Coordinates of C-alpha atoms in Angstrom, one line a residue:
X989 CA -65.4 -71.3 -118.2
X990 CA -64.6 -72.2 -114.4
X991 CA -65.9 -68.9 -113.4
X992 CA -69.1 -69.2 -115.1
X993 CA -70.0 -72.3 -114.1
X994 CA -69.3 -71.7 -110.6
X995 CA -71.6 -68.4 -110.8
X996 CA -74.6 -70.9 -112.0
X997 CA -74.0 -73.4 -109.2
X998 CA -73.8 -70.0 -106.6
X999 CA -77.3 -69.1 -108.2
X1000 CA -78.7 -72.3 -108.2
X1001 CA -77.7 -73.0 -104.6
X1002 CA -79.8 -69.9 -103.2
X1003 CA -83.2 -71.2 -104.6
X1004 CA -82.1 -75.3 -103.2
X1005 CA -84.1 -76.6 -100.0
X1006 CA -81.6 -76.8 -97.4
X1007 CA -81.6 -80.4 -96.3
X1008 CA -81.1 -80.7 -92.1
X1009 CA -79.4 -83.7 -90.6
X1010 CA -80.6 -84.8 -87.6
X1011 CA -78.1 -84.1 -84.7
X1012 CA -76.3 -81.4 -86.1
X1013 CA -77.4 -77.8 -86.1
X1014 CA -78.4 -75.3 -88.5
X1015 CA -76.1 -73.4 -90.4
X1016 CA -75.7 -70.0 -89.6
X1017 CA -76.7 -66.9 -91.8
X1018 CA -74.2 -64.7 -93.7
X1019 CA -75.1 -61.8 -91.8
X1020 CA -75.2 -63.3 -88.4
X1021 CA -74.3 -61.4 -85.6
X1022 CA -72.6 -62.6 -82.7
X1023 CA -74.5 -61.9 -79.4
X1024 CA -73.2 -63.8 -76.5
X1025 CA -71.0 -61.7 -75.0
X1026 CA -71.6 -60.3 -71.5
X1027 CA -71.2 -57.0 -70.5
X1028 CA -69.9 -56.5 -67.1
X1029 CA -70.0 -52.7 -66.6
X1030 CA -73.3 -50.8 -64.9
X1031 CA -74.1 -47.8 -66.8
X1032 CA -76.4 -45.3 -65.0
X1033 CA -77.8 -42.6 -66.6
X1034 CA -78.9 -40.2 -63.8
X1035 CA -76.2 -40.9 -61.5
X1036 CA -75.6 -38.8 -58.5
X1037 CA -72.9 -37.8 -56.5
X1038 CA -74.8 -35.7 -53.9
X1039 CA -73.7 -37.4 -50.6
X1040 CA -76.2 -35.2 -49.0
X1041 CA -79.9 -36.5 -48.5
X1042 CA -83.1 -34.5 -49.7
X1043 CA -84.6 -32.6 -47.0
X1044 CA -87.9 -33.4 -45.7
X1045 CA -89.5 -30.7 -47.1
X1046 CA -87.7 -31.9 -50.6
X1047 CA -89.6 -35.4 -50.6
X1048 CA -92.5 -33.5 -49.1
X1049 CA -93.0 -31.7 -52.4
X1050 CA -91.9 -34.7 -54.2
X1051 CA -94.4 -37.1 -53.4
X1052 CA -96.7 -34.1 -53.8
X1053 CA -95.5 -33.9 -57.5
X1054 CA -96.2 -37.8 -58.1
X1055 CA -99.5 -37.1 -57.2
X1056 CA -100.5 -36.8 -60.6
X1057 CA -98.6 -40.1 -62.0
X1058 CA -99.9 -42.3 -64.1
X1059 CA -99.3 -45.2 -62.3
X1060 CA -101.7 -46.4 -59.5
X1061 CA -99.5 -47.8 -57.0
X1062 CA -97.4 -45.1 -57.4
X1063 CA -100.3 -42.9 -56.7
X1064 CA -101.5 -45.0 -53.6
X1065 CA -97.9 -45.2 -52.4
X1066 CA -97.7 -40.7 -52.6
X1067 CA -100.5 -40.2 -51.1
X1068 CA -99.7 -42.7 -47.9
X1069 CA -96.5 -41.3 -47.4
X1070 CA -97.9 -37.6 -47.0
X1071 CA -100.2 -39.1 -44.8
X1072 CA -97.4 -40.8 -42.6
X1073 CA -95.2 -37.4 -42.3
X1074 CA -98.6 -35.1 -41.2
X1075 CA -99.4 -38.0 -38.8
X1076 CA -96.0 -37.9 -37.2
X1077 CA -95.4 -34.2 -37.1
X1078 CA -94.9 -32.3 -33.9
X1079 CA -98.0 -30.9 -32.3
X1080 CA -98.3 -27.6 -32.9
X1081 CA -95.9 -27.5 -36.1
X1082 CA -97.1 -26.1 -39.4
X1083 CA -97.5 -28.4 -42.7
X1084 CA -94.5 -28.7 -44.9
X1085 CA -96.9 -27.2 -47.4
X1086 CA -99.9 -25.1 -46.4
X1087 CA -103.6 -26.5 -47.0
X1088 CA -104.1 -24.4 -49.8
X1089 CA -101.9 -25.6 -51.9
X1090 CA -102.2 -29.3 -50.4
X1091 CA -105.8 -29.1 -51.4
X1092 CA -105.4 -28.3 -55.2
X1093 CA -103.5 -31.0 -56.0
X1094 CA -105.6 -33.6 -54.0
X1095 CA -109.1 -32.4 -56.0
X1096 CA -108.3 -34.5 -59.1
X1097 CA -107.8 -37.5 -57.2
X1098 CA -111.5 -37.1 -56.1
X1099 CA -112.6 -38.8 -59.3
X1100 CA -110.0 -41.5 -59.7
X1101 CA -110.8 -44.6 -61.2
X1102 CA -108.5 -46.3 -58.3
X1103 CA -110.4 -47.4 -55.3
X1104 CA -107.1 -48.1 -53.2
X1105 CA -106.3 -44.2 -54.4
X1106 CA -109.8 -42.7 -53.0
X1107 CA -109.4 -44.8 -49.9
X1108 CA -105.8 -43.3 -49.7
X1109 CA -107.0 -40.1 -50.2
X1110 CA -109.7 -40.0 -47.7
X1111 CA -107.4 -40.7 -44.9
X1112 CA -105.6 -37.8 -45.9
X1113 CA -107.9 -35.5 -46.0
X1114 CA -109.3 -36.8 -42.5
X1115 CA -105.6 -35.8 -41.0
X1116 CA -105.8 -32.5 -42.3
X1117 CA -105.9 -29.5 -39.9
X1118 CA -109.6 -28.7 -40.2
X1119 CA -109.7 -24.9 -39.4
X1120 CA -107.9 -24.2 -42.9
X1121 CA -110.4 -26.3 -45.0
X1122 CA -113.3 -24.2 -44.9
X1123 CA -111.6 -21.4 -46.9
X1124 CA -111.3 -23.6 -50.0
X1125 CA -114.8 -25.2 -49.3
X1126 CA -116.2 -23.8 -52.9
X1127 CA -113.4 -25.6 -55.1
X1128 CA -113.9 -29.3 -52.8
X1129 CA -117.0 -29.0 -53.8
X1130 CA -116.8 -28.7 -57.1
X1131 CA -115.4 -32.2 -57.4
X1132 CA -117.9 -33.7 -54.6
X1133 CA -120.4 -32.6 -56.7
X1134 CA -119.0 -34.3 -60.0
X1135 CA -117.9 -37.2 -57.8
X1136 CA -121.8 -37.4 -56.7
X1137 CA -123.4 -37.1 -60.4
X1138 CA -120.4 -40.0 -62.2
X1139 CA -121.2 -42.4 -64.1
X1140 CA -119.0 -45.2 -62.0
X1141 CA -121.0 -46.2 -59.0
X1142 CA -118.0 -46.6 -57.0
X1143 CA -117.0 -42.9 -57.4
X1144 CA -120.5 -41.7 -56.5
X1145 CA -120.1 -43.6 -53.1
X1146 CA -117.0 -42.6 -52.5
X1147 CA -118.1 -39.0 -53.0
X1148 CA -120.8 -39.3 -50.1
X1149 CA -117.0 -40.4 -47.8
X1150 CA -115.9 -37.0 -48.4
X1151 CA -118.6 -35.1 -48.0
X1152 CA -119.4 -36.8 -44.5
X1153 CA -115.8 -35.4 -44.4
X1154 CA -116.6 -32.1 -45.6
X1155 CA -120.2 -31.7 -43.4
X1156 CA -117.6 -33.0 -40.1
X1157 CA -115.3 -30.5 -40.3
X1158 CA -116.6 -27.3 -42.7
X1159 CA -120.7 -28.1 -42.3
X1160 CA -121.6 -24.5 -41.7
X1161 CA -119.3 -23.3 -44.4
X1162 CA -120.3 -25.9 -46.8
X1163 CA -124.2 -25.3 -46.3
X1164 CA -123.7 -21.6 -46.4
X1165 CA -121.1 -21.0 -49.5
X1166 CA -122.5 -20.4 -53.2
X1167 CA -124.4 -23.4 -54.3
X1168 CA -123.2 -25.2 -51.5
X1169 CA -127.0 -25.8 -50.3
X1170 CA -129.3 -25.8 -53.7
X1171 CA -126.8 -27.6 -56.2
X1172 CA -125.7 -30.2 -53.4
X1173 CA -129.5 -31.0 -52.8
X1174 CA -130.3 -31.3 -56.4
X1175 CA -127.5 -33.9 -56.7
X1176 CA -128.6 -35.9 -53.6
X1177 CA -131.6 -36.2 -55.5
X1178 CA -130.4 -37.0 -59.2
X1179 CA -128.3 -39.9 -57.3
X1180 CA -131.2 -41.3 -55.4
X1181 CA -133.7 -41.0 -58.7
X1182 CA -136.1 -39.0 -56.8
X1183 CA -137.3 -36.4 -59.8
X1184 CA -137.8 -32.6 -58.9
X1185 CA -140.4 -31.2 -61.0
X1186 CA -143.1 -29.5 -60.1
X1187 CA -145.3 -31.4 -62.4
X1188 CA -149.5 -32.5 -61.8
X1189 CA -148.4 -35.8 -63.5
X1190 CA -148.2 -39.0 -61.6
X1191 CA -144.8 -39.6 -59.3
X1192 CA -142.6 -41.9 -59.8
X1193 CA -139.1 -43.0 -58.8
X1194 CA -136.3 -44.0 -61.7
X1195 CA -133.8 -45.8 -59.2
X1196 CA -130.0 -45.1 -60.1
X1197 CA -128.0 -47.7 -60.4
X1198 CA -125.8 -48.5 -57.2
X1199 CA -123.1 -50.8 -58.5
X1200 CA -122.8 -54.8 -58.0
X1201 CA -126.0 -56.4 -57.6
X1202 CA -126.6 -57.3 -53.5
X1203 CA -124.9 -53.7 -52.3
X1204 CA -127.9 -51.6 -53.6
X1205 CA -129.1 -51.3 -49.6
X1206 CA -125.9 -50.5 -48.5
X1207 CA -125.2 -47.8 -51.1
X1208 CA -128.7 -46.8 -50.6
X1209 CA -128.7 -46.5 -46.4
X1210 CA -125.3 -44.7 -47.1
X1211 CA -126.4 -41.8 -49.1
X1212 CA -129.7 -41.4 -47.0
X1213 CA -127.6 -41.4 -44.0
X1214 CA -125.6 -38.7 -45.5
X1215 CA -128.3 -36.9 -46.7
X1216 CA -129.1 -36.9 -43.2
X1217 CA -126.6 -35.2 -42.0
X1218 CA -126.1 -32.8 -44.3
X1219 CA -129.9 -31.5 -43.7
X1220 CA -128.9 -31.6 -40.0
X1221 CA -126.2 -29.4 -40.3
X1222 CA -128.3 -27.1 -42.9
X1223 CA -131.9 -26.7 -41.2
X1224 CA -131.2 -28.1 -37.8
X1225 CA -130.4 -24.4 -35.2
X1226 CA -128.2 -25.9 -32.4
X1227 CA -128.6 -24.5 -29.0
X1228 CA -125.5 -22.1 -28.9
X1229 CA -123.8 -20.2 -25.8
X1230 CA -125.1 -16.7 -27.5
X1231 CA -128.8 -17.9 -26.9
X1232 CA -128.2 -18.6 -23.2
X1233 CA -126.1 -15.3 -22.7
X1234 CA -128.7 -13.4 -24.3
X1235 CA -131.2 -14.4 -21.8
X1236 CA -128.7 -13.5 -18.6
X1237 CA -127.0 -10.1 -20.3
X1238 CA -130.0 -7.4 -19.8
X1239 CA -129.9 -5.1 -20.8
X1240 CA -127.1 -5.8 -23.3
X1241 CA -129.2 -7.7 -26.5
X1242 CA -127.6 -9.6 -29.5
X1243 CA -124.3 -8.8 -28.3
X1244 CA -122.6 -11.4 -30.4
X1245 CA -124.1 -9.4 -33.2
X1246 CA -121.7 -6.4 -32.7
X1247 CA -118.7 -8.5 -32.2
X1248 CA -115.9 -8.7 -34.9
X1249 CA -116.5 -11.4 -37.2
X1250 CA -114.9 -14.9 -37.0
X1251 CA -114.8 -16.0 -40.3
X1252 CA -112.9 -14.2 -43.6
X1253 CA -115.2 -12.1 -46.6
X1254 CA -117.8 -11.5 -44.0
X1255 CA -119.5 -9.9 -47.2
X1256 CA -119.2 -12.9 -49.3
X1257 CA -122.7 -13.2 -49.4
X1258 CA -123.2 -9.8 -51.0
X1259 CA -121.4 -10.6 -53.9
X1260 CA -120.2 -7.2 -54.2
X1261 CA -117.8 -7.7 -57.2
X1262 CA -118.7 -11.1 -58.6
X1263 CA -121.0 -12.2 -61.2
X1264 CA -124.4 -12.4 -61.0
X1265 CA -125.9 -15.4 -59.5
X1266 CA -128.8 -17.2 -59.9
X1267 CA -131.2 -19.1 -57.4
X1268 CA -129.1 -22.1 -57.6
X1269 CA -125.9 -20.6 -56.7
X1270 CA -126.9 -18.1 -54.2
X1271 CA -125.5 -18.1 -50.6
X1272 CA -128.1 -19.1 -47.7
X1273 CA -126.1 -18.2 -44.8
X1274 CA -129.2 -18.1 -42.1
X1275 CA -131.1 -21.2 -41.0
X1276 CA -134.3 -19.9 -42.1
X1277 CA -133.1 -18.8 -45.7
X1278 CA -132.2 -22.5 -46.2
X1279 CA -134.9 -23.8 -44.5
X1280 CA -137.7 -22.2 -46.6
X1281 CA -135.5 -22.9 -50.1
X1282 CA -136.4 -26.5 -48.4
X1283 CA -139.9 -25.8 -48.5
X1284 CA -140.6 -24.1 -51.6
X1285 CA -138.1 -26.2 -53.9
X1286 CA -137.5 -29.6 -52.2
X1287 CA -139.9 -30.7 -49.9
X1288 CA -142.4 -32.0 -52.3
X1289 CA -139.6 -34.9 -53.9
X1290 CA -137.9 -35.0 -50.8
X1291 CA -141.7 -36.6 -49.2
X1292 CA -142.7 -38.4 -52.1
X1293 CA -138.3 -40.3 -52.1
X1294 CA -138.4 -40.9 -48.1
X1295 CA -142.4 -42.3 -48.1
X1296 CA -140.9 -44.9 -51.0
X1297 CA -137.9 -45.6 -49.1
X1298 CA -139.7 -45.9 -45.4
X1299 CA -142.2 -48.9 -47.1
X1300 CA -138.8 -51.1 -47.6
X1301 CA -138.5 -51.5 -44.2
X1302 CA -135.1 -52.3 -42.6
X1303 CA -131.8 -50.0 -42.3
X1304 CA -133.6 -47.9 -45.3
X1305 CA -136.6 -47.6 -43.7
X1306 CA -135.2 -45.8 -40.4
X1307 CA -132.6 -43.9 -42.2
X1308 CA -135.5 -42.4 -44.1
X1309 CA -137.5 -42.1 -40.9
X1310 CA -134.4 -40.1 -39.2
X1311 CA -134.4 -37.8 -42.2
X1312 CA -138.2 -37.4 -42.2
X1313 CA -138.5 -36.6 -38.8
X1314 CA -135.3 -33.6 -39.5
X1315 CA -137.5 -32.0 -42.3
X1316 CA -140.8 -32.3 -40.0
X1317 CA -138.7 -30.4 -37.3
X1318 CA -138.0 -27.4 -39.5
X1319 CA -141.2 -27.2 -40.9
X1320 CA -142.0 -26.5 -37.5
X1321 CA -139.1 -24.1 -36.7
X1322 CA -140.5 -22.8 -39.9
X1323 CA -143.6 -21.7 -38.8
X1324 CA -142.5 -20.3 -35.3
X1325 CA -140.6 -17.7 -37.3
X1326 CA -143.7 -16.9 -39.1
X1327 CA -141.5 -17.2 -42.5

């Protein structure tokens, strides 16, 4: 009988409201666990006994690696520290890691959704050794180009950074590589709104949008100054030293013709084993192949945009004046070659 009884009041006692006392504590669970104990031992899971530091080169290729982290400081802090060690190497002295395979790994960054990372990565790219850029010109463009046509209006002007980056140190090779002069024009002119078609039907401007509201004219003077230069470098003939030997050397003529060539693929343009390429992505390596594309294709929009954008008056107004009077000069260059 004592056993049964003493089963009920177990029973019974589960399904009672526990009545608390004020001042004394809760009682504890059946199951409780006992957790204040302190462990005094440090327990590290990768744990090396190297005495030996990494190399240069090691961390070099490390912070090269992190490059494509997830984390944005982490990011930021990479790309400062490869900065830092090109900055502080001997003159003279190669790279750690050759341009070519710096470059690559620096593309993807081009689109980053971190503006402390593109800021980053434009003073990287500005410390870079410039004669090794122009053979990789075709792939940095790719990503310009994407940078120039995003969505975010941040990326867009961060694109314009590199490519007055790109037109500083590679203009020439820029202008004159596959699609380097058609598709870049046809993006200046998606990001400034200024349509293309050869229509009969009224013009008229759809503006893009430029970010925060106030930094439209900044954004805007900055991609017309770009603009600028980039039709400079493309249309614009400088006065070179073969000209003036020319004119002293009789009766030697276009010696610098029959010299070996300076740059690599001199018969790029040729496209002896590639694909076949359209008008878009051809490669207009002479001034005068460029300038008439200019003519036929652009000039039209190009008038209408910089007419629009000289009526606003202010930094706009003689950025698009500076441009204008570039397109007027080749239009004349144009006609002395009887093109």
């Amino acid at each position: 009988m004592g056993s049964s009884v003493k089963k009920k009041k177990d029973k019974k006692k589960d399904f009672q409201k526990q009545k608390l006392k004020v001042g004394k504590a809760r009682p504890q669970a059946a199951n409780f666990t006992d957790t204040s104990f302190k462990s005094k031992a440090i327990i590290l899971n990768t744990q090396s006994l190297n005495i030996d530091a990494p190399s240069s080169s090691d961390q070099f290729s490390h912070h090269l690696s992190l490059l494509a982290s997830r984390s944005d400081t982490q990011r930021k802090e990479s790309l400062s520290y490869l900065t830092a060690v090109i900055v502080s190497r001997p003159v003279g002295s190669p790279l750690q890691q050759p341009v070519s395979v710096l470059v690559p790994k620096l593309l993807p960054l081009f689109l980053d959704g971190s503006n402390g990372v593109r800021n980053h990565l434009l003073k990287l790219l500005r410390v870079l050794p410039s004669g090794e850029v122009g053979d990789l010109i075709e792939k940095i463009l790719l990503y310009v180009r994407a940078g120039m046509t995003h969505l975010a209006a941040d990326i867009r002007l961060s694109s314009m950074d590199i490519l007055g980056w790109l037109l500083e140190v590679a203009g020439e090779a820029l202008v004159s590589c596959a699609g380097g002069w058609v598709k870049t024009l046809n993006c200046f002119l998606a990001m400034l709104g200024w349509s293309n078609e050869e229509a009969n039907v009224s013009w008229s401007t759809n503006k893009a949008s430029f970010g925060k509201a106030g930094s439209e004219g900044k954004t805007l003077v900055k991609i017309l100054n770009t603009l600028g230069l980039f039709l400079s470098v493309g249309i614009t003939e400088p006065e070179t030293e073969d000209h003036v030997q020319d004119t002293n050397s009789f009766p030697l003529s276009h010696v610098q013709y029959h010299m070996l060539p300076k740059c690599s693929n001199t018969y790029a343009s040729l496209n002896l084993f590639g694909t076949n390429r359209d008008e878009d992505n051809q490669m207009y390596e002479q001034y005068a192949e460029r300038r008439k594309v200019l003519s036929s294709r652009f000039l039209k929009s190009l008038e209408r945009g910089l007419e629009s954008a000289r009526q606003e008056g202010g930094e706009i107004g003689r950025a698009a004046a500076v441009i204008t009077k570039i397109i007027t000069q080749s239009l004349n260059d144009l006609e002395d070659d009887g093109v």
